[in-house]
């Protein structure tokens, strides 16, 4: 029993305790235990194959005897058991355990032998920033955190120091305090493969003089040594595969620009900080993810062929590269970045003997998607496309990643130190494929038809697959939160939102009823989601606590890739706003494809 003080002399009392098995779980237990009080390992095996869709083959045989022993040990904390089967409560505990019964596959299972450009790659933007884009500290700490999360592309902006004799990492022409390049390189070396063995790409935004480029090259070579992948041919026709590049570091950079010094650094930064209301986070957990918008904001207007020359993230022309002397620095570049002169349509032309990287801002991508959608897809079948956030996102918020993925962009670069719904989608996408940071692009983005045609994102598609989701019950808040966290006078009133992020035709969000005064809400509600492009769809789940007088309280979220979902009844762990997993908060859900 829990009690809440309402006034000095009166307490309201509410029941609390452990989640009980939903009716459907009781019926399943009864069916597979054949009416008995216990379920044997053999009966559990039948349930796992028939309801959960688990494969029981010679290679990955289901050791249900071991499963039963582990469940009993975890639940009853006794090492030796006379009993070797499960009660209803044990069975429910097993189903509601994120450790025993997770919602998605946990191993790398995709083909990792295709060229690197055939994969979506977990990509960071300004990876060295601890906070906002204008005045936060630069540090190696956010780089380390990103690598531990599985991020595979790290971005460093490199500039000369004030005496022009060393290289610093900082966000140029802002008030960010710098960090030494060598410190960042050493941390990347130490932590690069903590979460995944697949290659780490360092994208350099280079503002160095040629002598400092030579110094940076020396630092990179001495730090990484044999880990560096340096191609023999600068016009590498095909980048090797993630499998071939395991435990390797790759450098990707554009042709060097002259170091540009801005006299009005302080004034520009302070002015932008004051105007951060232009940022896109509308509430404390980030604005709602909606359809891909075609309407442009006032600050986004302009010709998509102008290439946003004033943007630090943008690429310079290849011609500038040739004016610099051949250098050790140039030899290190594994993925060449650069934007040929002329229109964006020209820039998207595929060259037979060359693989390159092109960068576009989020607005430039949206504009290009309007008229050059198939050009983008044709380009990304061989070359790399990197998308980066617009400059007005000073609080390190993020844009919608789906428009990039729909057009085959491998490097959808995100501010990993920000948070909000768009970052949750990024986390969700890269839970795929054993969280290794590389997700194979769907075949439809790579296919070329008999008449040289490619996928057109504007085509109206038929429903390919329908997902049925049932949300039974939630638990764990009473363990992870203080009794008065949501409401000072009574237990919380939870509701869940369940929906899809994906191509515009698939986007939707639905809501359960609110369960009042209960730490263990039982919803038992089912939702159906028809999907035209399930390969790019993410299941979004959020729980909120209803508040009559103020904004509803956030109580957890997750995003799960539809292609990775395991069928049947599963325990779904929830995460906080920053994407950190709660210790105990989870939902019991059921997934079926029809």
Coordinates of C-alpha atoms in Angstrom, one line a residue:
X1 CA 0.0 0.0 0.0
X2 CA 1.2 3.5 -0.8
X3 CA -0.1 6.6 1.0
X4 CA -0.1 10.3 0.1
X5 CA -0.6 13.2 2.6
X6 CA -3.6 15.3 1.5
X7 CA -3.7 17.5 4.6
X8 CA -2.3 17.4 8.1
X9 CA -4.8 14.9 9.4
X10 CA -5.8 12.9 6.3
X11 CA -4.0 10.4 4.1
X12 CA -5.2 8.8 0.9
X13 CA -4.2 5.2 0.5
X14 CA -3.7 3.3 -2.8
X15 CA -2.8 -0.2 -3.7
X16 CA 0.6 -0.8 -5.1
X17 CA 2.5 -4.0 -5.8
X18 CA 3.5 -6.2 -8.7
X19 CA 1.9 -6.3 -12.2
X20 CA -0.4 -9.3 -12.5
X21 CA -0.6 -11.4 -15.7
X22 CA -3.1 -10.1 -18.2
X23 CA -6.0 -12.3 -19.1
X24 CA -4.5 -13.2 -22.5
X25 CA -1.2 -14.3 -20.8
X26 CA -3.3 -16.5 -18.4
X27 CA -5.1 -18.1 -21.3
X28 CA -1.8 -18.8 -23.2
X29 CA -0.3 -20.3 -20.0
X30 CA -3.4 -22.5 -19.6
X31 CA -3.2 -23.7 -23.2
X32 CA 0.5 -24.5 -23.3
X33 CA 0.6 -25.9 -19.7
X34 CA -2.3 -28.1 -20.9
X35 CA -4.5 -27.1 -17.9
X36 CA -1.8 -27.8 -15.4
X37 CA -0.3 -25.5 -12.7
X38 CA 3.2 -25.7 -14.2
X39 CA 4.7 -25.2 -17.7
X40 CA 7.5 -27.7 -18.6
X41 CA 10.6 -26.7 -20.7
X42 CA 9.0 -28.7 -23.6
X43 CA 5.7 -26.8 -23.3
X44 CA 7.6 -23.5 -23.2
X45 CA 9.5 -24.5 -26.4
X46 CA 6.1 -25.1 -28.1
X47 CA 4.9 -21.6 -27.0
X48 CA 8.2 -20.0 -28.2
X49 CA 7.9 -21.5 -31.6
X50 CA 4.1 -21.2 -32.2
X51 CA 3.4 -17.8 -30.5
X52 CA 6.8 -16.0 -30.4
X53 CA 7.9 -17.1 -33.8
X54 CA 11.3 -18.3 -32.5
X55 CA 13.3 -20.6 -34.7
X56 CA 14.2 -24.0 -33.2
X57 CA 16.9 -25.3 -35.6
X58 CA 20.2 -27.2 -35.1
X59 CA 22.2 -24.0 -35.3
X60 CA 20.2 -21.8 -32.9
X61 CA 18.3 -24.5 -31.0
X62 CA 16.1 -23.3 -28.1
X63 CA 17.6 -24.5 -24.8
X64 CA 14.4 -24.1 -22.8
X65 CA 15.7 -26.1 -19.9
X66 CA 18.4 -23.4 -19.4
X67 CA 15.8 -20.7 -19.9
X68 CA 13.6 -22.1 -17.1
X69 CA 16.6 -22.5 -14.8
X70 CA 17.6 -18.9 -15.4
X71 CA 14.1 -17.5 -14.8
X72 CA 13.7 -19.5 -11.5
X73 CA 17.2 -18.3 -10.3
X74 CA 16.4 -14.7 -11.2
X75 CA 13.0 -14.7 -9.7
X76 CA 13.6 -16.7 -6.5
X77 CA 17.3 -16.2 -6.0
X78 CA 18.0 -19.9 -5.3
X79 CA 20.7 -21.7 -7.1
X80 CA 19.5 -25.3 -6.7
X81 CA 15.9 -26.1 -7.6
X82 CA 13.8 -29.1 -6.9
X83 CA 11.3 -27.7 -9.5
X84 CA 12.2 -27.5 -13.2
X85 CA 9.2 -25.8 -14.6
X86 CA 7.3 -22.5 -14.5
X87 CA 4.2 -21.4 -12.6
X88 CA 2.0 -18.7 -14.1
X89 CA 3.8 -16.0 -12.1
X90 CA 7.2 -17.3 -13.3
X91 CA 5.9 -17.4 -16.9
X92 CA 4.6 -13.8 -16.6
X93 CA 7.9 -12.7 -15.1
X94 CA 9.7 -14.3 -18.0
X95 CA 7.5 -12.5 -20.6
X96 CA 7.8 -9.1 -18.8
X97 CA 11.6 -9.3 -18.6
X98 CA 13.5 -7.1 -21.0
X99 CA 16.5 -9.3 -20.4
X100 CA 14.8 -12.7 -21.3
X101 CA 12.2 -11.4 -23.8
X102 CA 13.4 -8.3 -25.7
X103 CA 11.3 -6.8 -28.5
X104 CA 14.1 -6.8 -31.2
X105 CA 17.0 -8.9 -32.3
X106 CA 20.3 -8.2 -30.6
X107 CA 22.9 -9.6 -33.1
X108 CA 24.4 -8.3 -36.4
X109 CA 22.4 -10.3 -39.0
X110 CA 22.6 -8.2 -42.2
X111 CA 25.1 -8.8 -45.0
X112 CA 28.1 -6.7 -44.1
X113 CA 30.1 -7.4 -47.3
X114 CA 28.6 -4.7 -49.7
X115 CA 30.4 -1.4 -50.3
X116 CA 30.2 1.1 -47.5
X117 CA 27.9 3.3 -49.5
X118 CA 25.2 0.6 -49.3
X119 CA 24.6 1.3 -45.6
X120 CA 22.9 4.0 -43.5
X121 CA 25.7 5.0 -41.1
X122 CA 25.2 6.4 -37.5
X123 CA 26.5 9.9 -38.0
X124 CA 27.2 12.7 -35.5
X125 CA 27.3 16.5 -36.2
X126 CA 29.8 18.8 -34.4
X127 CA 30.6 15.7 -32.3
X128 CA 32.9 17.7 -29.9
X129 CA 30.3 20.1 -28.6
X130 CA 29.0 19.6 -25.0
X131 CA 25.8 21.7 -25.5
X132 CA 24.6 24.5 -27.7
X133 CA 26.2 25.4 -31.1
X134 CA 27.5 28.9 -30.0
X135 CA 28.9 29.0 -26.5
X136 CA 29.3 25.5 -25.1
X137 CA 32.6 23.9 -24.3
X138 CA 34.4 21.7 -26.9
X139 CA 35.5 18.4 -25.4
X140 CA 36.4 14.8 -26.2
X141 CA 33.7 13.6 -23.7
X142 CA 30.7 13.8 -26.1
X143 CA 32.8 12.1 -28.7
X144 CA 33.5 9.2 -26.3
X145 CA 29.8 9.0 -25.3
X146 CA 28.8 8.9 -29.0
X147 CA 31.2 6.1 -29.8
X148 CA 29.9 4.1 -26.8
X149 CA 26.4 4.5 -28.2
X150 CA 27.5 3.1 -31.5
X151 CA 28.0 6.3 -33.6
X152 CA 30.4 5.5 -36.5
X153 CA 30.9 9.0 -38.1
X154 CA 32.5 11.7 -35.9
X155 CA 32.8 15.3 -37.1
X156 CA 35.7 17.5 -36.1
X157 CA 36.0 21.2 -37.1
X158 CA 39.7 22.0 -37.1
X159 CA 41.2 25.5 -36.9
X160 CA 44.6 27.1 -36.2
X161 CA 45.2 28.3 -32.7
X162 CA 45.9 32.0 -32.1
X163 CA 49.6 31.7 -32.7
X164 CA 49.0 29.6 -35.9
X165 CA 51.3 26.9 -34.7
X166 CA 48.9 24.2 -33.5
X167 CA 45.5 22.7 -34.4
X168 CA 42.4 23.1 -32.3
X169 CA 38.9 21.7 -32.5
X170 CA 36.1 24.2 -32.1
X171 CA 33.0 25.5 -33.8
X172 CA 34.5 28.4 -35.8
X173 CA 33.4 32.0 -35.4
X174 CA 31.5 31.2 -32.2
X175 CA 32.3 31.5 -28.5
X176 CA 32.8 27.8 -28.0
X177 CA 36.0 27.0 -26.0
X178 CA 38.4 24.8 -28.0
X179 CA 39.9 21.4 -27.3
X180 CA 43.2 20.2 -28.8
X181 CA 42.9 18.0 -31.9
X182 CA 45.4 15.5 -30.5
X183 CA 43.2 14.9 -27.4
X184 CA 40.2 14.2 -29.6
X185 CA 42.2 11.8 -31.8
X186 CA 43.6 9.9 -28.8
X187 CA 40.1 9.5 -27.4
X188 CA 38.7 8.3 -30.7
X189 CA 41.5 5.7 -30.9
X190 CA 40.8 4.5 -27.4
X191 CA 37.0 4.3 -27.7
X192 CA 36.4 3.8 -31.5
X193 CA 35.4 0.1 -31.2
X194 CA 33.9 0.0 -27.7
X195 CA 30.4 -0.6 -29.1
X196 CA 31.1 -2.0 -32.6
X197 CA 34.0 -3.5 -34.6
X198 CA 32.9 -1.7 -37.8
X199 CA 34.9 1.3 -39.2
X200 CA 34.8 4.8 -37.7
X201 CA 34.8 7.7 -40.2
X202 CA 36.2 11.0 -39.1
X203 CA 34.8 13.9 -41.1
X204 CA 37.0 16.9 -40.9
X205 CA 35.7 20.4 -41.5
X206 CA 39.1 21.9 -42.4
X207 CA 40.1 25.5 -41.9
X208 CA 43.9 25.0 -41.8
X209 CA 46.8 26.6 -43.6
X210 CA 48.9 24.0 -45.6
X211 CA 51.6 23.8 -43.0
X212 CA 49.0 23.1 -40.3
X213 CA 47.4 20.5 -42.6
X214 CA 50.8 18.7 -42.6
X215 CA 50.9 18.9 -38.8
X216 CA 47.4 17.5 -38.6
X217 CA 48.3 14.7 -41.0
X218 CA 51.3 13.8 -38.8
X219 CA 49.1 13.7 -35.6
X220 CA 46.6 11.5 -37.4
X221 CA 49.2 9.1 -38.8
X222 CA 51.1 8.9 -35.4
X223 CA 47.9 8.4 -33.4
X224 CA 46.2 5.7 -35.6
X225 CA 49.1 4.1 -37.4
X226 CA 48.0 0.8 -39.1
X227 CA 44.4 1.4 -38.0
X228 CA 44.2 4.1 -40.7
X229 CA 42.6 3.1 -44.0
X230 CA 44.5 5.0 -46.8
X231 CA 43.5 4.0 -50.3
X232 CA 46.2 3.7 -52.9
X233 CA 44.0 5.3 -55.5
X234 CA 42.4 8.7 -54.7
X235 CA 39.6 8.0 -57.2
X236 CA 38.6 4.8 -55.4
X237 CA 35.9 3.3 -57.6
X238 CA 34.3 1.4 -54.8
X239 CA 34.9 1.9 -51.1
X240 CA 35.4 -1.5 -49.4
X241 CA 32.7 -3.1 -47.2
X242 CA 32.2 -2.7 -43.4
X243 CA 33.4 -6.3 -43.0
X244 CA 36.7 -5.6 -44.8
X245 CA 37.1 -2.3 -42.9
X246 CA 36.6 -3.8 -39.4
X247 CA 38.7 -2.0 -36.7
X248 CA 39.8 0.7 -39.3
X249 CA 39.7 4.5 -39.1
X250 CA 38.8 6.4 -42.2
X251 CA 39.3 10.1 -42.9
X252 CA 36.7 12.0 -45.0
X253 CA 37.2 15.7 -45.8
X254 CA 36.6 18.3 -48.4
X255 CA 39.3 20.2 -50.3
X256 CA 40.8 22.7 -47.9
X257 CA 39.6 26.2 -47.7
X258 CA 41.7 29.2 -46.7
X259 CA 41.4 29.9 -43.0
X260 CA 38.7 32.6 -42.6
X261 CA 39.0 34.9 -39.7
X262 CA 35.8 36.7 -38.6
X263 CA 36.2 40.0 -36.7
X264 CA 32.6 39.9 -35.5
X265 CA 32.7 36.5 -33.8
X266 CA 31.4 37.7 -30.5
X267 CA 28.6 39.9 -31.9
X268 CA 27.4 37.2 -34.3
X269 CA 27.3 34.5 -31.6
X270 CA 25.6 36.7 -29.0
X271 CA 23.0 37.8 -31.6
X272 CA 22.3 34.2 -32.6
X273 CA 22.0 33.0 -29.0
X274 CA 19.4 35.7 -28.4
X275 CA 17.4 34.5 -31.4
X276 CA 17.4 30.8 -30.4
X277 CA 13.6 30.9 -30.4
X278 CA 14.0 30.0 -34.1
X279 CA 15.0 26.6 -32.9
X280 CA 12.5 23.8 -33.5
X281 CA 12.0 22.3 -30.0
X282 CA 8.6 23.4 -29.0
X283 CA 8.2 21.7 -25.6
X284 CA 10.5 20.2 -23.1
X285 CA 10.7 16.8 -24.9
X286 CA 10.9 18.1 -28.4
X287 CA 8.2 18.9 -30.9
X288 CA 5.9 16.3 -32.2
X289 CA 7.2 14.4 -35.3
X290 CA 4.8 15.1 -38.2
X291 CA 4.8 14.4 -41.9
X292 CA 7.7 15.6 -44.0
X293 CA 6.9 19.3 -44.5
X294 CA 7.2 20.9 -47.9
X295 CA 6.4 24.4 -46.6
X296 CA 9.6 26.3 -46.1
X297 CA 10.2 28.7 -43.2
X298 CA 11.1 32.2 -44.1
X299 CA 14.7 31.6 -43.1
X300 CA 14.9 28.6 -45.4
X301 CA 14.0 30.4 -48.6
X302 CA 16.5 30.6 -51.4
X303 CA 17.8 28.8 -54.5
X304 CA 18.8 25.2 -53.8
X305 CA 21.7 25.6 -56.3
X306 CA 23.3 28.4 -54.3
X307 CA 24.8 25.6 -52.0
X308 CA 24.6 27.8 -48.9
X309 CA 28.1 29.1 -49.4
X310 CA 28.0 31.0 -46.0
X311 CA 27.5 27.7 -44.1
X312 CA 30.5 26.3 -42.3
X313 CA 29.4 22.8 -43.0
X314 CA 29.2 23.2 -46.7
X315 CA 31.7 21.8 -49.2
X316 CA 34.0 24.0 -51.3
X317 CA 34.9 23.4 -55.0
X318 CA 37.2 20.7 -56.2
X319 CA 39.2 23.3 -58.1
X320 CA 40.5 24.8 -54.8
X321 CA 41.9 21.5 -54.0
X322 CA 44.2 21.5 -56.9
X323 CA 45.8 24.8 -56.0
X324 CA 47.2 23.2 -52.8
X325 CA 50.4 21.2 -53.0
X326 CA 50.3 17.5 -52.9
X327 CA 50.6 16.5 -49.2
X328 CA 50.6 13.7 -46.7
X329 CA 47.3 15.2 -45.6
X330 CA 45.7 14.5 -49.0
X331 CA 47.0 10.9 -49.0
X332 CA 45.0 10.2 -45.8
X333 CA 41.6 11.0 -47.3
X334 CA 39.6 7.8 -47.8
X335 CA 36.3 9.4 -48.8
X336 CA 36.8 12.6 -50.8
X337 CA 34.3 15.3 -50.2
X338 CA 33.7 18.1 -52.6
X339 CA 31.2 20.0 -54.6
X340 CA 31.7 20.5 -58.3
X341 CA 30.9 23.9 -59.7
X342 CA 27.5 24.4 -61.2
X343 CA 23.9 23.4 -60.2
X344 CA 23.0 20.8 -57.7
X345 CA 21.8 18.6 -60.6
X346 CA 25.3 18.7 -61.9
X347 CA 26.7 17.9 -58.5
X348 CA 24.5 14.8 -58.3
X349 CA 25.9 13.3 -61.5
X350 CA 27.5 9.9 -61.0
X351 CA 31.1 9.6 -62.2
X352 CA 32.1 6.1 -63.4
X353 CA 35.6 6.1 -61.9
X354 CA 35.0 8.1 -58.7
X355 CA 33.3 7.7 -55.3
X356 CA 32.8 11.0 -53.5
X357 CA 30.9 12.6 -50.6
X358 CA 28.5 15.5 -51.0
X359 CA 27.0 17.5 -48.1
X360 CA 23.7 19.2 -48.1
X361 CA 21.9 21.2 -45.4
X362 CA 18.5 19.9 -44.3
X363 CA 16.8 22.8 -46.2
X364 CA 18.8 22.1 -49.4
X365 CA 17.8 18.4 -49.1
X366 CA 14.1 19.3 -48.8
X367 CA 14.3 21.5 -51.8
X368 CA 16.2 19.0 -53.8
X369 CA 13.7 16.3 -52.9
X370 CA 11.0 18.3 -54.5
X371 CA 12.5 18.2 -58.0
X372 CA 15.6 15.9 -57.9
X373 CA 14.3 12.9 -55.9
X374 CA 15.4 10.2 -58.3
X375 CA 18.8 12.0 -59.0
X376 CA 19.4 11.9 -55.2
X377 CA 18.7 8.2 -55.1
X378 CA 20.8 7.4 -58.2
X379 CA 23.7 9.4 -56.6
X380 CA 23.5 7.6 -53.3
X381 CA 23.6 4.1 -54.9
X382 CA 27.3 4.7 -55.3
X383 CA 28.3 8.0 -53.6
X384 CA 27.9 9.3 -50.1
X385 CA 25.4 12.0 -49.2
X386 CA 25.7 13.7 -45.9
X387 CA 22.9 15.8 -44.5
X388 CA 23.6 18.4 -41.7
X389 CA 21.3 20.6 -39.5
X390 CA 20.6 24.1 -40.5
X391 CA 22.6 26.9 -38.8
X392 CA 19.6 28.2 -36.8
X393 CA 19.5 25.1 -34.6
X394 CA 21.6 26.8 -32.0
X395 CA 20.3 24.7 -29.1
X396 CA 21.5 21.6 -30.9
X397 CA 18.1 20.3 -31.8
X398 CA 17.6 18.0 -34.8
X399 CA 15.6 17.8 -38.0
X400 CA 13.5 14.9 -39.3
X401 CA 15.8 12.1 -40.4
X402 CA 13.3 10.2 -42.6
X403 CA 13.6 12.5 -45.6
X404 CA 17.3 11.8 -45.8
X405 CA 16.9 8.0 -45.4
X406 CA 14.0 8.0 -48.0
X407 CA 16.5 9.4 -50.5
X408 CA 19.3 7.0 -49.7
X409 CA 21.5 9.5 -47.7
X410 CA 24.0 7.4 -45.7
X411 CA 25.2 10.1 -43.3
X412 CA 22.2 11.9 -41.7
X413 CA 24.3 13.9 -39.3
X414 CA 22.7 14.6 -35.9
X415 CA 23.6 16.7 -32.8
X416 CA 23.9 13.7 -30.4
X417 CA 24.2 16.0 -27.4
X418 CA 20.7 17.5 -28.1
X419 CA 17.5 15.6 -27.4
X420 CA 13.9 15.4 -28.6
X421 CA 11.7 13.3 -30.7
X422 CA 13.9 13.4 -33.8
X423 CA 16.9 12.2 -31.9
X424 CA 14.8 9.3 -30.5
X425 CA 14.1 8.3 -34.1
X426 CA 17.8 8.2 -34.8
X427 CA 18.4 6.1 -31.7
X428 CA 15.5 3.8 -33.0
X429 CA 16.9 3.3 -36.5
X430 CA 20.3 2.3 -35.2
X431 CA 18.9 -0.2 -32.7
X432 CA 18.8 -2.3 -35.9
X433 CA 21.4 -4.8 -36.9
X434 CA 22.7 -5.5 -33.4
X435 CA 23.3 -1.7 -32.8
X436 CA 26.6 -1.9 -34.8
X437 CA 26.1 1.5 -36.4
X438 CA 25.6 0.2 -39.9
X439 CA 22.2 -0.6 -41.3
X440 CA 21.9 -2.1 -44.8
X441 CA 19.9 0.1 -47.1
X442 CA 16.6 -1.5 -48.3
X443 CA 16.9 -3.2 -51.7
X444 CA 14.4 -0.8 -53.3
X445 CA 16.9 2.1 -52.8
X446 CA 19.7 0.2 -54.5
X447 CA 17.7 -1.4 -57.4
X448 CA 18.0 -0.2 -61.0
X449 CA 15.1 -1.3 -63.3
X450 CA 15.5 -2.6 -66.9
X451 CA 15.1 0.9 -68.3
X452 CA 17.6 2.4 -65.8
X453 CA 14.8 3.6 -63.5
X454 CA 15.2 3.9 -59.7
X455 CA 12.8 4.2 -56.8
X456 CA 10.8 7.4 -56.8
X457 CA 9.9 8.6 -53.3
X458 CA 6.9 10.5 -54.8
X459 CA 5.2 7.4 -56.1
X460 CA 2.0 6.3 -54.4
X461 CA 2.6 2.8 -53.0
X462 CA 0.3 0.0 -52.0
X463 CA 0.2 -1.3 -48.4
X464 CA 3.0 -4.0 -48.2
X465 CA 2.6 -5.2 -44.6
X466 CA 0.2 -4.5 -41.7
X467 CA 1.5 -4.4 -38.1
X468 CA -0.9 -5.1 -35.2
X469 CA 0.3 -3.8 -31.8
X470 CA -1.3 -4.6 -28.5
X471 CA -0.2 -2.7 -25.4
X472 CA -1.2 -4.6 -22.2
X473 CA 0.4 -3.1 -19.1
X474 CA 3.3 -0.9 -17.9
X475 CA 5.4 -1.2 -14.8
X476 CA 8.6 0.0 -13.1
X477 CA 7.8 3.7 -12.5
X478 CA 7.4 3.1 -8.8
X479 CA 11.0 1.8 -8.7
X480 CA 12.6 4.4 -10.9
X481 CA 10.7 7.5 -9.7
X482 CA 10.0 9.1 -6.3
X483 CA 6.4 8.5 -5.0
X484 CA 5.6 12.2 -5.5
X485 CA 7.4 12.7 -8.9
X486 CA 4.2 12.9 -11.0
X487 CA 1.7 14.0 -8.4
X488 CA 2.1 15.1 -4.8
X489 CA -1.3 13.8 -3.8
X490 CA -2.1 10.6 -5.7
X491 CA -0.5 7.9 -7.9
X492 CA 0.0 8.9 -11.6
X493 CA -2.6 8.9 -14.4
X494 CA -0.7 7.2 -17.3
X495 CA -1.6 7.1 -20.9
X496 CA 0.4 5.7 -23.9
X497 CA 0.9 7.0 -27.4
X498 CA 1.7 4.4 -30.1
X499 CA 2.4 5.2 -33.7
X500 CA 4.7 5.1 -36.8
X501 CA 7.4 7.3 -38.1
X502 CA 8.3 6.6 -41.7
X503 CA 7.4 7.7 -45.2
X504 CA 4.6 10.3 -45.2
X505 CA 1.9 7.8 -46.1
X506 CA 2.8 5.6 -43.0
X507 CA 3.0 8.4 -40.4
X508 CA 0.4 8.2 -37.6
X509 CA 0.1 8.4 -33.8
X510 CA -2.7 6.9 -31.7
X511 CA -3.4 7.2 -28.0
X512 CA -4.7 4.8 -25.2
X513 CA -7.2 5.8 -22.5
X514 CA -5.8 7.3 -19.4
X515 CA -5.6 4.9 -16.4
X516 CA -6.1 7.0 -13.2
X517 CA -4.3 6.6 -9.9
X518 CA -2.2 3.6 -10.8
X519 CA 1.6 3.0 -10.8
X520 CA 0.9 -0.2 -12.9
X521 CA -1.5 1.0 -15.7
X522 CA -3.3 -1.8 -17.5
X523 CA -4.5 -0.6 -20.9
X524 CA -5.1 -3.8 -23.0
X525 CA -5.6 -1.8 -26.2
X526 CA -4.8 -2.8 -29.8
X527 CA -3.8 -0.7 -32.7
X528 CA -3.4 -1.5 -36.4
X529 CA -0.8 0.2 -38.7
X530 CA -0.9 -0.4 -42.5
X531 CA 2.7 0.2 -43.9
X532 CA 3.6 1.0 -47.5
X533 CA 7.4 1.1 -46.7
X534 CA 7.9 -1.1 -43.6
X535 CA 11.7 -1.1 -44.4
X536 CA 12.0 2.5 -43.2
X537 CA 9.2 2.5 -40.6
X538 CA 9.9 2.9 -36.9
X539 CA 7.4 2.1 -34.1
X540 CA 7.1 5.0 -31.7
X541 CA 6.0 4.5 -28.2
X542 CA 5.6 7.2 -25.5
X543 CA 4.1 7.2 -22.1
X544 CA 2.9 10.4 -20.4
X545 CA 1.2 11.3 -17.2
X546 CA -2.0 13.3 -17.6
X547 CA -2.0 16.6 -15.7
X548 CA -5.2 18.6 -15.7
X549 CA -3.7 22.0 -14.8
X550 CA -0.3 21.9 -16.5
X551 CA 1.6 20.2 -19.3
X552 CA 1.5 16.4 -19.2
X553 CA 4.5 14.8 -17.6
X554 CA 6.9 12.7 -19.7
X555 CA 7.2 9.1 -18.4
X556 CA 9.3 7.3 -21.0
X557 CA 9.7 6.6 -24.7
X558 CA 11.2 4.2 -27.2
X559 CA 11.5 3.8 -31.0
X560 CA 11.9 0.4 -32.5
X561 CA 12.7 -0.5 -36.2
X562 CA 9.7 -2.4 -37.6
X563 CA 12.0 -4.8 -39.6
X564 CA 13.7 -5.9 -36.4
X565 CA 10.5 -6.5 -34.3
X566 CA 10.1 -10.0 -32.9
X567 CA 6.5 -11.2 -33.1
X568 CA 4.5 -12.3 -30.1
X569 CA 4.3 -11.0 -26.5
X570 CA 7.4 -8.9 -25.6
X571 CA 8.9 -6.8 -22.8
X572 CA 9.7 -3.3 -24.2
X573 CA 12.1 -1.2 -22.2
X574 CA 11.5 2.6 -22.0
X575 CA 14.1 5.4 -22.2
X576 CA 14.3 8.9 -20.8
X577 CA 14.4 12.1 -22.8
X578 CA 18.1 11.8 -23.5
X579 CA 17.8 8.2 -24.6
X580 CA 19.2 6.6 -21.5
X581 CA 17.4 3.4 -20.6
X582 CA 15.4 3.3 -17.3
X583 CA 16.4 0.6 -14.9
X584 CA 12.9 -0.8 -14.5
X585 CA 10.3 1.0 -16.6
X586 CA 8.9 -1.3 -19.3
X587 CA 5.7 -2.2 -21.2
X588 CA 4.3 -5.6 -22.0
X589 CA 3.2 -5.5 -25.7
X590 CA 2.3 -7.9 -28.5
X591 CA 3.4 -7.6 -32.1
X592 CA 1.7 -9.4 -35.1
X593 CA 2.2 -8.9 -38.8
X594 CA -0.8 -9.6 -41.0

